[in-house]
């Protein structure tokens, strides 16, 4: 609908296998070795990007500097066409590859220093050869900062070049419509956490040093061009860069950040005279050894609007990490746009049978309801139609068999497709609490082992699926994977219980794998510590496919429950406002876990005791819960188990379960990405939709 917008992408990935110990093993993904037929190399679209060197202030009263020396590399564009669904519009995904500026450093070559000549060309190509892993924790690594600057600088240069072609003054930059294939507009959203925030000082640099724009005018253009979407409030994930590294790699940008900070703090001082604590809290520079640049603050003050990605998350942005900024700049700059997912991929493509049934039942052509997802509400009047419910249930059953086939071919196991399918698939992280799930599985296993054969006959069989990658340096997350895999080995091999409880960890989680897992789930788990999951999107994908949800009162789970009705969601756990107090108590009034949550203590002791292989291996993981328990497992475990019991109880009434499933899908209209994009376009970016050619 908004054709011609250039989006900026990255390419890199890792494949995951498993060691015999069950540990995650990373291997490079050679996906470009045989070339990529979908990309168009654009050797005619290149820009020079500089690193290191010296920035010298001109001291002529203009604030300008001259940045010279250092390393210069070339950014080469690659275009990937992204066709829309049921439209002739096609967007362009523009990717950038780094190349040495010349084949190699001729100066060094002429001086007889062959090795240095090769080395400089290798280091240029290394910038985009693999994405530096930076997953919800920020490591201060030079290559990562280099990548961030490389991608933002190339994209910004490209946008400015195209803007200049239309011959308008730079003051029109934030509001100008660019004419390419169709109408679009210069508008830059600092999306994907704060990784492209360097675009803010970069645009200032171009305007001041190259275009000779006065500071105030440049800042005015910048703060009307950028929009900041925050994606996390986890303190450890808020990006910070050491000042010495910034000064070394991007000396001119560091000067500009200091200047932005000086003018900004002067304005804060004017509004809150004498409030030194406030100045220290709001400064773009965090004191310490070394000093650090707070990228989220830079993104906030350099942007026209700031938003979070679900109602609760946006409220937490306003009341925690950016509280001082709301007090300074006013509430109206800060708002919410709840995330969405595309029903084209996450229903029509991944669940073709359900999509066909919906079209037939609603009496609508696919494009009509796939582009207006609120139409799904038409399914509500069929909830009481037995024939429809049977068709609905039969499709779920076939999707479960499709997943069982995948498990057979990848892991070699035969899955019981009459069991309830219980799925948790997402990046491995402590805040997402895969630990809560695996400890719950162990608890269930121990409970089954204590039962008589007679009692076991009344138990609902359950198959638990996990998938997800851990960041290669995230030790605790990798240990969690190892525990899951080893628990699976024991449980799946126990003849007494294996028909009632089995567990599979599918390696190498990806979108393609998700497309098989999601349509097959009866229940999925979204169980982050309240207040930590900004939105979540897989929760939406599962519900769109008629899976029910067990979860905490967090992120978009809350809005999903508002839509589908709380009776169709299994909520548990403490609420976000309680979290701070609970953590305080963990530190200042700790209660031994044996007293506080005997059930969880027993599970942890079983793991230490060696039931799943050498117990000592898991000590570092178990100790995060026994000491400190930052993610509050001991506070939520009992209510989690109670919620899973309610799930079992509800699943016994299959027909009622199918009704819940249909009601859930029917009420997912709000979570279409079309709704989210339209909210950004209308109330945020001030973009008008164009007519879609038929
Ligand atoms: C949707 C999706 C995610 C996000 O999942 P959450 O559970 O919301 O964190 C991650 N990875 C893949 C492959 C996905 O499809």
XYZ file of C-alpha atoms and ligand atoms in Angstrom:
709
model
C 0.000 0.000 0.000
C 2.948 2.341 0.629
C 5.047 1.295 -2.313
C 8.544 2.506 -2.948
C 9.688 2.566 0.655
C 13.191 1.246 0.965
C 13.618 -1.128 3.821
C 17.006 -2.075 5.075
C 17.873 -5.646 5.831
C 20.696 -7.757 7.081
C 21.759 -11.199 6.054
C 23.402 -13.746 8.222
C 22.350 -16.715 10.229
C 23.543 -19.692 12.128
C 22.471 -23.279 11.972
C 22.069 -25.286 15.111
C 22.865 -28.929 15.741
C 23.277 -30.799 18.992
C 26.334 -32.312 20.616
C 25.920 -35.790 22.120
C 25.685 -34.001 25.496
C 22.555 -32.249 24.279
C 24.343 -28.890 24.085
C 23.671 -26.459 21.258
C 26.339 -26.444 18.558
C 26.598 -23.535 16.136
C 27.682 -23.937 12.522
C 27.873 -21.331 9.781
C 24.931 -21.272 7.394
C 26.468 -21.288 3.892
C 23.277 -20.015 2.258
C 25.110 -17.710 -0.161
C 27.725 -20.220 -1.319
C 25.606 -21.190 -4.306
C 24.458 -17.604 -4.844
C 21.015 -16.156 -4.247
C 18.850 -16.061 -7.385
C 16.365 -13.605 -5.853
C 18.800 -10.724 -5.386
C 19.919 -8.142 -7.952
C 23.436 -6.847 -7.358
C 23.365 -3.077 -7.975
C 26.953 -2.296 -8.771
C 25.694 1.132 -9.906
C 24.460 1.984 -6.389
C 27.439 2.321 -4.059
C 28.472 4.652 -1.237
C 31.688 5.207 0.678
C 31.565 4.660 4.423
C 34.367 5.901 6.681
C 35.595 4.541 10.027
C 38.284 5.743 12.479
C 40.426 8.737 11.449
C 40.305 12.252 12.890
C 37.569 14.817 13.326
C 38.828 18.369 13.537
C 36.539 21.177 14.595
C 36.791 24.173 12.265
C 36.180 26.681 15.085
C 34.680 29.117 12.563
C 31.499 29.540 14.564
C 29.545 27.116 12.348
C 30.032 24.022 14.514
C 31.433 22.197 11.487
C 34.189 19.592 11.588
C 36.306 17.880 8.988
C 36.525 14.097 9.302
C 39.459 12.532 7.464
C 41.746 9.523 7.409
C 40.955 6.109 8.800
C 39.409 3.275 6.783
C 37.065 3.779 3.864
C 34.945 0.912 2.597
C 32.365 0.652 -0.145
C 28.711 -0.228 0.472
C 27.221 -2.046 -2.526
C 23.438 -2.334 -2.882
C 21.593 -5.615 -3.479
C 17.887 -5.390 -4.270
C 15.324 -8.040 -3.411
C 11.815 -7.617 -4.815
C 9.072 -8.156 -2.243
C 5.771 -8.649 -4.052
C 2.589 -7.895 -2.143
C -0.163 -10.468 -1.751
C -3.132 -10.047 -4.130
C -1.745 -6.769 -5.494
C 0.551 -5.739 -8.301
C 2.543 -3.562 -5.904
C 6.075 -4.653 -5.174
C 8.410 -3.199 -2.566
C 12.153 -3.215 -2.702
C 14.247 -4.642 0.096
C 17.664 -3.018 -0.281
C 20.560 -4.848 1.363
C 24.175 -3.712 1.645
C 27.415 -5.590 1.265
C 30.797 -4.212 2.280
C 33.634 -4.271 -0.220
C 37.137 -2.873 -0.078
C 37.222 0.524 -1.721
C 39.833 -0.628 -4.184
C 40.670 -4.260 -4.911
C 43.284 -3.858 -2.244
C 45.437 -1.174 -0.711
C 47.694 -0.165 -3.611
C 49.931 1.954 -1.388
C 50.846 -1.013 0.761
C 51.174 -3.211 -2.313
C 53.581 -0.784 -3.961
C 55.630 -0.606 -0.780
C 56.032 -4.374 -0.947
C 53.754 -5.016 2.042
C 51.606 -7.713 0.372
C 50.138 -9.027 3.593
C 48.841 -5.643 4.681
C 47.314 -5.068 1.277
C 45.320 -8.292 1.498
C 44.468 -7.739 5.156
C 42.811 -4.387 4.546
C 40.629 -5.835 1.806
C 39.669 -8.774 4.025
C 38.726 -6.528 6.941
C 36.445 -4.486 4.670
C 34.599 -7.591 3.490
C 34.328 -8.899 7.078
C 31.943 -6.104 8.088
C 28.915 -7.771 6.502
C 30.131 -11.373 6.255
C 28.474 -12.468 9.492
C 26.018 -10.654 11.758
C 27.563 -10.081 15.176
C 25.193 -11.837 17.584
C 23.633 -9.276 19.896
C 20.508 -10.787 21.212
C 18.860 -8.992 24.105
C 22.162 -8.325 25.788
C 24.585 -5.730 24.545
C 28.223 -6.660 24.305
C 30.576 -3.773 23.632
C 32.166 -5.227 20.552
C 33.759 -3.128 17.853
C 32.592 -5.219 14.896
C 28.989 -4.888 16.027
C 29.193 -1.097 16.232
C 30.907 -1.083 12.854
C 28.035 -3.073 11.363
C 25.433 -0.749 12.839
C 27.141 2.312 11.413
C 27.812 0.669 8.053
C 24.150 -0.216 7.474
C 22.694 3.083 8.713
C 25.232 5.242 6.852
C 24.681 3.436 3.545
C 20.884 3.608 3.863
C 20.845 7.262 4.858
C 23.172 8.199 1.992
C 20.833 6.350 -0.366
C 17.716 8.110 0.946
C 19.402 11.530 0.740
C 20.650 10.910 -2.787
C 17.120 10.137 -3.929
C 15.720 13.136 -2.049
C 18.177 15.434 -3.784
C 17.006 14.201 -7.177
C 13.667 15.951 -6.658
C 15.386 19.308 -6.089
C 13.662 20.443 -2.910
C 15.372 22.311 -0.048
C 16.619 20.177 2.855
C 14.077 21.792 5.167
C 11.458 19.803 3.236
C 13.232 16.532 3.999
C 10.930 15.332 6.830
C 7.716 16.138 4.968
C 8.661 15.507 1.404
C 6.999 12.968 -0.813
C 9.492 11.250 -3.072
C 8.410 10.049 -6.462
C 9.882 6.737 -7.395
C 7.789 3.859 -8.546
C 4.903 5.245 -6.564
C 4.373 7.782 -3.844
C 6.466 7.353 -0.779
C 8.002 9.592 1.766
C 11.192 10.134 3.641
C 10.532 8.805 7.019
C 12.841 6.789 9.065
C 11.684 4.567 11.826
C 14.302 3.544 14.334
C 12.951 0.026 14.387
C 14.480 -3.199 15.663
C 15.541 -1.960 19.078
C 18.064 0.891 18.968
C 20.475 -0.624 16.457
C 20.039 2.081 13.769
C 20.160 5.004 16.254
C 23.501 6.137 14.814
C 21.415 7.453 11.895
C 20.549 10.413 14.149
C 24.122 11.769 14.600
C 24.888 10.641 11.032
C 22.125 12.842 9.568
C 23.346 15.705 11.790
C 26.882 15.164 10.428
C 25.746 15.256 6.817
C 23.558 18.334 7.327
C 26.171 20.315 9.273
C 29.497 19.275 7.756
C 28.502 18.549 4.175
C 25.385 20.682 3.606
C 26.495 23.555 5.882
C 23.126 23.685 7.605
C 23.094 25.689 10.890
C 22.817 23.482 14.015
C 19.271 24.491 14.993
C 17.908 23.947 11.507
C 19.664 20.587 11.255
C 18.304 19.450 14.618
C 14.848 20.554 13.536
C 15.073 18.407 10.393
C 16.404 15.430 12.339
C 13.770 15.531 15.078
C 11.018 15.669 12.481
C 12.439 12.791 10.461
C 12.936 10.023 13.001
C 10.422 7.915 14.917
C 11.516 5.578 17.690
C 9.792 2.268 18.372
C 11.099 0.792 21.595
C 11.244 -3.015 21.766
C 12.383 -3.832 25.290
C 12.532 -2.387 28.782
C 15.001 -5.003 30.061
C 17.854 -2.916 31.508
C 20.528 -5.364 30.308
C 19.234 -5.100 26.757
C 19.289 -1.278 26.522
C 22.121 -0.554 24.192
C 25.124 1.383 25.500
C 28.443 1.991 23.762
C 31.703 2.825 25.545
C 32.769 6.416 24.818
C 36.412 5.427 24.068
C 35.209 2.952 21.410
C 32.907 5.552 19.855
C 35.705 8.152 19.871
C 38.017 5.688 18.162
C 35.619 4.306 15.536
C 33.340 7.316 14.925
C 35.141 10.411 16.223
C 32.864 12.921 14.480
C 29.698 11.231 15.736
C 30.998 11.346 19.287
C 31.525 15.126 18.974
C 27.968 15.501 17.697
C 26.555 13.367 20.514
C 28.391 15.571 23.035
C 26.928 18.672 21.375
C 23.386 17.213 21.305
C 23.795 16.319 24.983
C 25.027 19.788 25.926
C 22.081 21.594 24.289
C 19.666 19.003 25.653
C 20.874 19.238 29.251
C 20.785 23.057 29.049
C 17.093 22.789 28.172
C 16.463 20.316 31.006
C 18.271 22.601 33.458
C 16.083 25.481 32.315
C 12.891 23.531 33.004
C 14.102 21.914 36.248
C 16.650 24.378 37.688
C 19.151 22.924 40.136
C 17.968 19.306 39.764
C 21.414 17.727 39.365
C 20.174 14.172 39.884
C 17.767 14.609 37.020
C 20.548 15.876 34.741
C 22.693 12.851 35.601
C 19.778 10.487 35.018
C 18.876 12.020 31.642
C 22.364 12.610 30.255
C 23.188 10.776 27.015
C 26.479 9.937 28.700
C 26.432 7.531 31.629
C 29.245 8.230 34.089
C 31.568 5.339 34.969
C 34.675 3.575 33.759
C 34.364 3.729 30.882
C 31.678 6.326 30.226
C 28.927 5.004 27.963
C 26.539 6.467 25.399
C 22.897 5.593 26.152
C 21.473 4.838 22.719
C 17.793 4.583 23.788
C 17.945 8.135 25.197
C 19.544 9.393 21.979
C 16.788 7.683 19.953
C 14.163 9.261 22.237
C 15.331 12.877 22.082
C 16.192 12.645 18.365
C 12.707 11.469 17.349
C 9.353 13.086 16.702
C 7.373 10.338 18.407
C 8.171 7.345 20.607
C 6.085 4.214 20.940
C 6.027 0.785 22.544
C 4.585 -2.361 20.926
C 1.726 -3.344 23.301
C -0.380 -1.328 25.767
C 1.381 -2.615 28.895
C 4.811 -2.215 27.327
C 4.127 1.358 26.183
C 2.970 2.200 29.699
C 6.171 0.699 31.138
C 8.246 2.748 28.667
C 6.496 5.897 29.929
C 6.756 5.052 33.612
C 10.177 3.394 33.840
C 13.010 3.795 31.327
C 11.753 7.069 29.768
C 9.859 8.521 32.759
C 12.099 11.607 32.994
C 11.682 12.221 29.279
C 7.891 12.125 29.543
C 8.092 14.713 32.333
C 10.361 16.888 30.204
C 8.841 16.548 26.728
C 5.178 15.899 27.567
C 2.975 12.824 27.465
C 1.739 13.349 23.890
C 5.065 12.397 22.292
C 4.746 8.866 23.750
C 2.153 6.411 22.481
C 1.420 2.790 21.606
C 1.128 0.712 18.460
C 0.378 -2.901 19.308
C 2.294 -5.338 17.090
C 0.604 -7.527 14.507
C 1.379 -10.524 12.294
C 0.655 -11.147 8.623
C -2.306 -13.514 8.140
C -0.973 -14.276 4.648
C 1.943 -16.237 6.072
C 0.606 -17.129 9.522
C -2.705 -18.568 8.391
C -3.099 -18.867 4.631
C 0.389 -20.182 3.865
C 1.071 -22.249 6.985
C -2.457 -23.668 7.388
C -3.965 -23.996 3.882
C -6.774 -26.332 4.962
C -8.012 -23.976 7.667
C -7.756 -21.056 5.264
C -9.879 -22.916 2.709
C -12.480 -23.852 5.338
C -12.714 -20.209 6.441
C -13.206 -18.971 2.862
C -15.888 -21.584 2.236
C -17.666 -20.888 5.516
C -17.630 -17.102 5.262
C -18.551 -17.299 1.589
C -15.721 -14.869 0.853
C -12.823 -14.915 -1.566
C -9.524 -15.350 0.247
C -8.175 -11.844 -0.455
C -11.266 -10.262 1.104
C -10.890 -11.670 4.595
C -7.079 -11.948 4.485
C -6.928 -8.179 3.913
C -9.683 -7.388 6.420
C -9.068 -9.830 9.220
C -11.977 -8.584 11.341
C -14.127 -10.591 8.905
C -13.094 -13.670 10.894
C -15.784 -12.666 13.392
C -18.230 -14.225 10.933
C -17.055 -17.601 12.267
C -18.724 -16.930 15.628
C -22.169 -17.826 14.329
C -20.882 -21.322 13.467
C -19.620 -22.169 16.945
C -22.828 -24.127 17.619
C -22.707 -25.944 14.251
C -21.576 -29.495 14.993
C -20.579 -30.293 11.417
C -18.421 -27.173 11.262
C -16.783 -28.003 14.602
C -15.947 -31.492 13.344
C -14.328 -30.088 10.212
C -12.394 -27.611 12.365
C -11.168 -30.386 14.670
C -10.247 -32.673 11.754
C -7.980 -29.989 10.284
C -6.217 -29.538 13.619
C -5.747 -33.300 13.745
C -4.184 -33.400 10.265
C -1.855 -30.536 11.218
C -0.789 -32.567 14.265
C -0.033 -35.510 11.985
C 2.007 -33.224 9.706
C 4.104 -32.203 12.721
C 4.406 -35.841 13.842
C 5.830 -36.684 10.406
C 8.402 -33.936 10.785
C 9.454 -35.271 14.191
C 9.727 -38.750 12.693
C 12.039 -37.579 9.924
C 14.174 -35.201 12.024
C 14.384 -36.983 15.383
C 13.226 -40.517 14.520
C 10.455 -40.667 17.141
C 6.828 -41.716 16.660
C 4.617 -39.074 18.254
C 1.261 -39.874 19.854
C -1.091 -37.650 17.845
C -4.002 -38.390 20.184
C -2.229 -36.475 22.940
C -2.598 -32.779 23.639
C 0.135 -30.863 21.778
C 1.735 -28.277 24.061
C 4.220 -25.955 22.323
C 6.773 -23.360 23.440
C 8.918 -22.008 20.598
C 10.880 -18.773 20.899
C 14.450 -17.538 21.398
C 15.979 -19.066 24.519
C 16.104 -16.429 27.237
C 15.766 -16.360 31.015
C 12.984 -13.772 30.867
C 10.893 -16.025 28.580
C 11.197 -18.732 31.237
C 11.604 -21.931 29.225
C 12.910 -23.051 32.641
C 9.432 -22.739 34.162
C 8.137 -25.027 31.408
C 10.844 -27.700 31.720
C 10.554 -27.693 35.542
C 6.793 -28.090 35.058
C 7.437 -31.093 32.791
C 9.714 -32.654 35.409
C 7.069 -32.015 38.083
C 4.495 -33.748 35.898
C 6.827 -36.683 35.305
C 7.480 -37.116 39.036
C 3.731 -36.924 39.689
C 3.031 -39.628 37.071
C 5.724 -41.872 38.535
C 4.034 -41.739 41.947
C 0.626 -42.732 40.535
C -0.817 -46.224 40.435
C -1.580 -47.805 37.052
C -5.277 -47.201 37.811
C -4.742 -43.483 38.468
C -2.668 -43.118 35.330
C -5.599 -44.293 33.219
C -7.407 -41.034 34.024
C -4.494 -38.865 32.856
C -4.674 -36.894 29.651
C -1.679 -37.709 27.438
C 0.484 -34.686 26.656
C 3.304 -34.105 24.167
C 5.514 -31.102 24.888
C 7.442 -29.422 22.057
C 10.276 -26.940 22.431
C 12.286 -25.130 19.782
C 14.532 -22.084 19.939
C 18.094 -20.889 19.577
C 20.304 -19.458 22.309
C 22.716 -16.608 21.573
C 26.120 -18.325 21.248
C 27.587 -16.555 24.306
C 24.505 -16.911 26.544
C 25.681 -19.602 28.960
C 22.518 -20.002 31.075
C 20.278 -20.181 27.996
C 22.501 -22.877 26.479
C 22.419 -24.829 29.722
C 18.607 -24.690 29.607
C 18.659 -26.311 26.144
C 20.966 -28.997 27.443
C 18.606 -29.711 30.336
C 15.554 -29.917 28.061
C 17.279 -32.349 25.685
C 18.448 -34.575 28.549
C 15.073 -34.562 30.296
C 13.577 -35.644 26.953
C 16.005 -38.562 26.741
C 14.904 -39.877 30.131
C 11.158 -39.250 29.824
C 10.765 -40.561 26.278
C 12.539 -43.744 27.306
C 10.394 -44.548 30.357
C 7.930 -47.325 29.394
C 5.755 -46.562 32.445
C 4.964 -42.986 31.448
C 5.982 -42.348 27.863
C 2.484 -42.778 26.451
C 1.255 -40.095 28.848
C 4.116 -37.623 28.663
C 6.766 -37.113 26.025
C 9.017 -34.216 25.143
C 10.775 -33.096 21.960
C 13.325 -30.339 21.380
C 13.403 -29.586 17.649
C 16.791 -28.250 16.555
C 17.488 -25.261 14.299
C 14.347 -23.217 14.997
C 13.302 -21.101 12.024
C 10.242 -19.543 10.411
C 9.772 -22.687 8.279
C 9.739 -24.857 11.395
C 7.337 -22.454 13.115
C 4.985 -22.778 10.141
C 4.635 -26.502 10.888
C 4.549 -26.278 14.698
C 2.052 -23.439 15.085
C -0.950 -24.929 13.203
C -0.473 -28.179 15.170
C -0.709 -26.771 18.693
C -3.616 -27.302 21.053
C -2.023 -25.065 23.658
C 1.059 -22.819 23.538
C 3.068 -21.210 26.312
C 3.879 -17.463 26.657
C 5.055 -17.367 30.228
C 7.525 -14.463 30.591
C 7.913 -12.738 33.958
C 5.207 -10.039 33.939
C 6.482 -6.798 32.418
C 9.411 -8.334 30.519
C 7.922 -9.411 27.162
C 7.285 -6.214 25.191
C 4.582 -7.780 23.019
C 5.334 -11.235 21.723
C 4.045 -12.172 18.285
C 4.014 -15.964 18.333
C 1.160 -15.715 20.850
C -0.850 -14.081 18.019
C 0.233 -16.705 15.458
C -0.932 -19.612 17.647
C -4.298 -18.030 18.453
C -4.918 -17.195 14.785
C -4.530 -20.919 14.080
C -7.030 -21.889 16.763
C -4.521 -22.820 19.438
C -5.298 -21.760 22.997
C -2.832 -19.899 25.137
C -1.428 -20.398 28.636
C 0.434 -17.314 29.732
C 1.295 -14.574 32.136
C -0.446 -11.203 32.220
C 2.208 -9.691 29.963
C 2.755 -8.032 26.583
C 0.125 -8.697 23.938
C -1.257 -11.678 25.926
C -3.357 -9.078 27.754
C -4.849 -7.637 24.575
C -5.429 -11.117 23.135
C -7.445 -11.989 26.260
C -9.394 -8.727 25.887
C -10.347 -9.749 22.363
C -11.061 -13.464 22.756
C -12.431 -13.284 26.309
C -10.619 -14.298 29.467
C -12.492 -17.599 29.619
C -10.618 -18.672 26.476
C -7.139 -17.912 27.897
C -5.320 -19.617 30.785
C -3.674 -16.840 32.800
C -1.458 -17.314 35.852
C 1.277 -15.605 37.834
C 2.028 -12.301 39.496
C 1.185 -9.041 37.733
C 3.728 -6.496 36.495
C 3.241 -3.981 39.337
C 4.170 -6.672 41.909
C 7.472 -7.585 40.269
C 9.620 -4.827 41.755
C 8.494 -5.617 45.320
C 9.012 -9.349 44.850
C 12.552 -8.793 43.586
C 13.249 -6.513 46.522
C 12.152 -9.280 48.883
C 14.343 -11.838 47.126
C 17.333 -9.639 47.882
C 16.520 -8.235 51.333
C 14.196 -10.829 52.902
C 15.046 -14.086 51.148
C 12.964 -17.122 52.081
C 14.583 -20.514 51.368
C 13.000 -22.063 48.297
C 12.165 -25.234 50.310
C 9.802 -23.102 52.412
C 8.508 -20.820 49.736
C 7.819 -23.334 46.978
C 8.430 -26.955 48.044
C 7.243 -28.310 44.693
C 9.870 -26.333 42.774
C 12.555 -27.092 45.388
C 11.877 -30.786 44.892
C 12.230 -30.453 41.106
C 15.540 -28.580 41.424
C 16.833 -31.237 43.833
C 15.847 -33.970 41.405
C 17.933 -32.295 38.704
C 20.921 -31.815 41.065
C 20.499 -35.411 42.164
C 21.410 -36.606 38.685
C 18.159 -38.016 37.305
C 18.939 -36.327 33.965
C 22.665 -36.975 33.859
C 25.441 -35.378 35.900
C 23.509 -33.001 38.180
C 26.516 -30.770 38.811
C 26.461 -29.623 35.194
C 23.213 -27.742 35.846
C 24.308 -25.990 39.050
C 24.918 -22.591 37.417
C 21.355 -22.695 36.029
C 19.746 -24.003 39.231
C 21.635 -21.424 41.297
C 20.080 -18.544 39.343
C 16.787 -19.701 40.897
C 18.025 -20.730 44.337
C 19.849 -17.413 44.733
C 18.169 -14.174 43.706
C 15.608 -15.732 41.363
C 15.465 -12.539 39.306
C 12.777 -13.913 36.973
C 10.532 -15.011 39.861
C 10.120 -18.731 39.139
C 9.593 -19.516 42.811
C 6.824 -16.899 42.983
C 4.945 -18.183 39.931
C 5.558 -21.953 39.920
C 2.531 -23.028 41.981
C 0.068 -20.931 39.999
C 1.698 -22.169 36.777
C 1.074 -25.801 37.756
C -2.495 -24.903 38.731
C -3.029 -23.293 35.304
C -1.758 -26.420 33.535
C -4.201 -28.509 35.609
C -7.019 -26.264 34.390
C -5.803 -26.800 30.815
C -6.017 -30.585 31.345
C -9.471 -30.291 32.821
C -10.690 -28.158 29.921
C -9.179 -30.475 27.295
C -11.216 -33.403 28.606
C -14.307 -31.776 27.098
C -13.128 -31.965 23.471
C -16.218 -30.370 22.021
C -16.073 -27.391 24.354
C -12.346 -27.083 23.550
C -13.120 -26.846 19.823
C -15.629 -24.069 20.568
C -12.925 -22.159 22.425
C -10.599 -22.728 19.481
C -13.078 -21.308 16.946
C -13.911 -18.320 19.187
C -10.215 -17.582 19.513
C -9.494 -17.522 15.770
C -12.665 -15.512 15.167
C -11.515 -12.684 17.444
C -7.963 -12.223 16.142
C -8.745 -9.440 13.641
C -6.965 -6.799 15.722
C -3.649 -8.641 15.428
C -3.258 -8.363 11.669
C -0.074 -6.506 10.714
C -2.306 -4.489 8.362
C -3.927 -2.859 11.393
C -0.514 -2.170 12.969
C 0.974 -0.680 9.772
C -2.125 1.457 9.249
C -1.813 2.835 12.774
C 1.808 3.790 12.157
C 0.927 5.333 8.789
C -2.074 7.350 9.882
C -1.540 8.497 13.435
C 2.243 8.450 13.467
C 3.927 8.979 10.131
C 1.107 11.029 8.512
C 1.233 8.908 5.379
C -1.653 8.633 2.990
C -2.505 5.287 1.445
C -2.312 5.052 -2.316
C -4.840 3.289 -4.514
C -3.804 -0.276 -5.114
C -3.904 -1.035 -8.842
C -6.039 -4.090 -9.596
C 7.127 -15.243 15.527
C 8.497 -15.723 15.653
C 9.283 -15.321 16.742
C 8.765 -14.463 17.876
O 8.257 -15.350 18.847
P 7.871 -14.880 20.325
O 7.351 -16.127 20.966
O 6.818 -13.837 20.181
O 9.122 -14.389 20.957
C 10.583 -15.789 16.824
N 11.103 -16.606 15.874
C 10.372 -17.030 14.831
C 10.990 -17.964 13.836
C 9.049 -16.605 14.669
O 8.333 -17.032 13.620
